[in-house]
């Protein structure tokens, strides 16, 4: 069965510290992978996506993610977190033609001063 | 440029009442989607549309109907609301019409509205 697991329900990091949010997936075909961010009271915003090619993907707002096929992972990273990064982050997996994007349950990021 | 606009933002219904949620996009997108978001469950696709006059079922379509009479609008209807439909509903869109082929980028929801918080008592 296809699934996306975000093991951490919430994470707290200090402003200026590095960040890594974990995402593991189970998908029968070659996956397309996505990270979205949701600020309170708003819809989701696409941070980055991986379809093929270079396994290190750069996104907006200084985020990057690395696809590791052997580990079925697509972890999101940022070298230095800003207070404005506090939000909920969703990993998603899908493929073309099926409109079957599956979202993880999300990881809420708290940033402390 | 408003992007994706959802109305209303909040609504409280009684069990058995009906209502329609409106989603409007001004980006000339072909694809539109309705999701529901529940705590600890991420987003689940209710219905989607690949163009004006077409709709299809997603993962959790029961209890909902949709219509896409105009390209820019995608309506989600609840005919007889149930407490299990208490949720936050998000509309999304993707696939600009100016693309003559169908790039793989655009099967995925690109732009989201701010959501409609619906409570059913």
Short mmCIF file of N, CA and C in Angstrom, two decimals, chain A residues 19-80:
data_model
loop_
_atom_site.label_atom_id
_atom_site.label_comp_id
_atom_site.label_asym_id
_atom_site.label_seq_id
_atom_site.Cartn_x
_atom_site.Cartn_y
_atom_site.Cartn_z
N UNK A 19 17.97 22.44 10.63
CA UNK A 19 16.70 21.70 10.72
C UNK A 19 16.72 20.52 9.76
N UNK A 20 16.19 19.41 10.21
CA UNK A 20 15.93 18.29 9.32
C UNK A 20 14.59 17.68 9.70
N UNK A 21 13.68 17.63 8.75
CA UNK A 21 12.37 16.99 8.93
C UNK A 21 12.36 15.70 8.12
N UNK A 22 11.92 14.64 8.79
CA UNK A 22 12.00 13.32 8.17
C UNK A 22 10.72 12.95 7.42
N UNK A 23 10.92 12.22 6.34
CA UNK A 23 9.80 11.72 5.55
C UNK A 23 10.20 10.37 4.96
N UNK A 24 9.40 9.38 5.20
CA UNK A 24 9.59 8.06 4.60
C UNK A 24 8.34 7.69 3.82
N UNK A 25 8.52 7.00 2.73
CA UNK A 25 7.39 6.68 1.88
C UNK A 25 7.42 5.21 1.46
N UNK A 26 6.26 4.75 1.09
CA UNK A 26 6.11 3.43 0.49
C UNK A 26 5.30 3.62 -0.77
N UNK A 27 5.90 3.29 -1.92
CA UNK A 27 5.23 3.57 -3.19
C UNK A 27 5.69 2.55 -4.21
N UNK A 28 4.76 1.99 -4.96
CA UNK A 28 5.10 0.90 -5.86
C UNK A 28 5.90 1.33 -7.07
N UNK A 29 5.65 2.49 -7.58
CA UNK A 29 6.33 2.95 -8.79
C UNK A 29 7.39 3.98 -8.40
N UNK A 30 8.06 4.51 -9.40
CA UNK A 30 9.00 5.60 -9.14
C UNK A 30 8.22 6.79 -8.59
N UNK A 31 8.57 7.25 -7.43
CA UNK A 31 7.74 8.29 -6.81
C UNK A 31 8.11 9.69 -7.26
N UNK A 32 7.11 10.53 -7.28
CA UNK A 32 7.33 11.96 -7.31
C UNK A 32 7.14 12.43 -5.88
N UNK A 33 8.04 13.26 -5.39
CA UNK A 33 8.05 13.63 -3.98
C UNK A 33 7.96 15.13 -3.81
N UNK A 34 7.25 15.55 -2.78
CA UNK A 34 6.97 16.96 -2.57
C UNK A 34 7.06 17.29 -1.09
N UNK A 35 7.40 18.54 -0.83
CA UNK A 35 7.25 19.12 0.49
C UNK A 35 6.41 20.40 0.37
N UNK A 36 5.43 20.50 1.27
CA UNK A 36 4.59 21.69 1.36
C UNK A 36 4.72 22.28 2.75
N UNK A 37 4.48 23.60 2.85
CA UNK A 37 4.45 24.27 4.14
C UNK A 37 3.10 24.94 4.30
N UNK A 38 2.58 24.87 5.52
CA UNK A 38 1.29 25.50 5.83
C UNK A 38 1.44 26.41 7.04
N UNK A 39 1.29 27.69 6.84
CA UNK A 39 1.29 28.63 7.94
C UNK A 39 -0.11 28.67 8.54
N UNK A 40 -0.23 29.05 9.80
CA UNK A 40 -1.54 29.04 10.47
C UNK A 40 -2.60 29.82 9.70
N UNK A 41 -3.74 29.21 9.50
CA UNK A 41 -4.85 29.87 8.83
C UNK A 41 -4.71 29.99 7.33
N UNK A 42 -3.72 29.34 6.77
CA UNK A 42 -3.50 29.46 5.33
C UNK A 42 -3.46 28.10 4.66
N UNK A 43 -3.49 28.13 3.34
CA UNK A 43 -3.38 26.90 2.59
C UNK A 43 -1.94 26.45 2.47
N UNK A 44 -1.74 25.33 1.79
CA UNK A 44 -0.40 24.78 1.63
C UNK A 44 0.34 25.51 0.51
N UNK A 45 1.63 25.65 0.70
CA UNK A 45 2.49 26.24 -0.31
C UNK A 45 3.55 25.22 -0.69
N UNK A 46 3.75 25.01 -1.96
CA UNK A 46 4.73 24.05 -2.43
C UNK A 46 6.14 24.59 -2.20
N UNK A 47 6.94 23.84 -1.43
CA UNK A 47 8.32 24.23 -1.14
C UNK A 47 9.28 23.72 -2.22
N UNK A 48 9.14 22.45 -2.54
CA UNK A 48 10.02 21.84 -3.53
C UNK A 48 9.44 20.52 -3.99
N UNK A 49 10.01 20.00 -5.09
CA UNK A 49 9.51 18.75 -5.63
C UNK A 49 10.66 18.00 -6.29
N UNK A 50 10.53 16.69 -6.30
CA UNK A 50 11.49 15.83 -6.96
C UNK A 50 10.74 14.93 -7.93
N UNK A 51 11.19 14.96 -9.19
CA UNK A 51 10.62 14.06 -10.19
C UNK A 51 11.66 13.05 -10.66
N UNK A 52 12.87 13.53 -10.94
CA UNK A 52 13.94 12.66 -11.41
C UNK A 52 15.24 13.46 -11.40
N UNK A 53 16.34 12.81 -11.72
CA UNK A 53 17.61 13.51 -11.84
C UNK A 53 18.32 13.67 -10.52
N UNK A 54 18.92 14.81 -10.34
CA UNK A 54 19.70 15.09 -9.15
C UNK A 54 18.87 14.83 -7.89
N UNK A 55 19.43 14.04 -7.01
CA UNK A 55 18.64 13.64 -5.82
C UNK A 55 18.60 14.71 -4.75
N UNK A 56 19.40 15.75 -4.89
CA UNK A 56 19.34 16.88 -3.97
C UNK A 56 18.57 18.00 -4.66
N UNK A 57 17.47 18.37 -4.06
CA UNK A 57 16.56 19.32 -4.68
C UNK A 57 16.54 20.61 -3.88
N UNK A 58 16.65 21.71 -4.57
CA UNK A 58 16.58 23.02 -3.92
C UNK A 58 15.16 23.57 -4.05
N UNK A 59 14.71 24.22 -3.00
CA UNK A 59 13.38 24.79 -3.04
C UNK A 59 13.39 26.26 -2.67
N UNK A 60 12.22 26.76 -2.35
CA UNK A 60 12.10 28.15 -1.97
C UNK A 60 12.42 28.32 -0.49
N UNK A 61 12.64 29.54 -0.07
CA UNK A 61 12.87 29.90 1.33
C UNK A 61 14.10 29.23 1.92
N UNK A 62 15.06 28.83 1.09
CA UNK A 62 16.30 28.26 1.59
C UNK A 62 16.23 26.79 1.97
N UNK A 63 15.14 26.12 1.63
CA UNK A 63 15.00 24.70 1.94
C UNK A 63 15.57 23.82 0.84
N UNK A 64 16.01 22.63 1.24
CA UNK A 64 16.43 21.61 0.29
C UNK A 64 15.98 20.25 0.81
N UNK A 65 15.93 19.30 -0.08
CA UNK A 65 15.56 17.94 0.31
C UNK A 65 16.38 16.95 -0.50
N UNK A 66 16.63 15.81 0.10
CA UNK A 66 17.44 14.78 -0.56
C UNK A 66 16.65 13.50 -0.68
N UNK A 67 16.56 12.99 -1.88
CA UNK A 67 15.89 11.72 -2.16
C UNK A 67 16.90 10.60 -2.01
N UNK A 68 16.58 9.65 -1.13
CA UNK A 68 17.43 8.48 -0.94
C UNK A 68 16.58 7.24 -1.21
N UNK A 69 16.75 6.68 -2.39
CA UNK A 69 15.92 5.55 -2.80
C UNK A 69 16.14 4.35 -1.89
N UNK A 70 17.38 4.11 -1.49
CA UNK A 70 17.68 2.93 -0.68
C UNK A 70 17.02 2.99 0.68
N UNK A 71 16.76 4.20 1.16
CA UNK A 71 16.13 4.38 2.47
C UNK A 71 14.67 4.77 2.35
N UNK A 72 14.17 4.91 1.13
CA UNK A 72 12.79 5.37 0.91
C UNK A 72 12.52 6.64 1.70
N UNK A 73 13.44 7.57 1.59
CA UNK A 73 13.30 8.80 2.37
C UNK A 73 13.43 10.03 1.50
N UNK A 74 12.87 11.10 1.99
CA UNK A 74 12.93 12.40 1.31
C UNK A 74 12.90 13.45 2.40
N UNK A 75 14.02 13.62 3.09
CA UNK A 75 14.09 14.51 4.24
C UNK A 75 14.32 15.96 3.82
N UNK A 76 13.68 16.84 4.54
CA UNK A 76 13.76 18.28 4.28
C UNK A 76 14.78 18.90 5.22
N UNK A 77 15.60 19.79 4.69
CA UNK A 77 16.65 20.41 5.51
C UNK A 77 16.71 21.91 5.26
N UNK A 78 17.20 22.57 6.31
CA UNK A 78 17.50 24.00 6.19
C UNK A 78 18.67 24.28 7.11
N UNK A 79 19.72 24.96 6.65
CA UNK A 79 20.91 25.14 7.47
C UNK A 79 20.72 26.08 8.65
N UNK A 80 19.85 27.07 8.51
CA UNK A 80 19.66 28.03 9.59
C UNK A 80 18.19 28.46 9.62
#
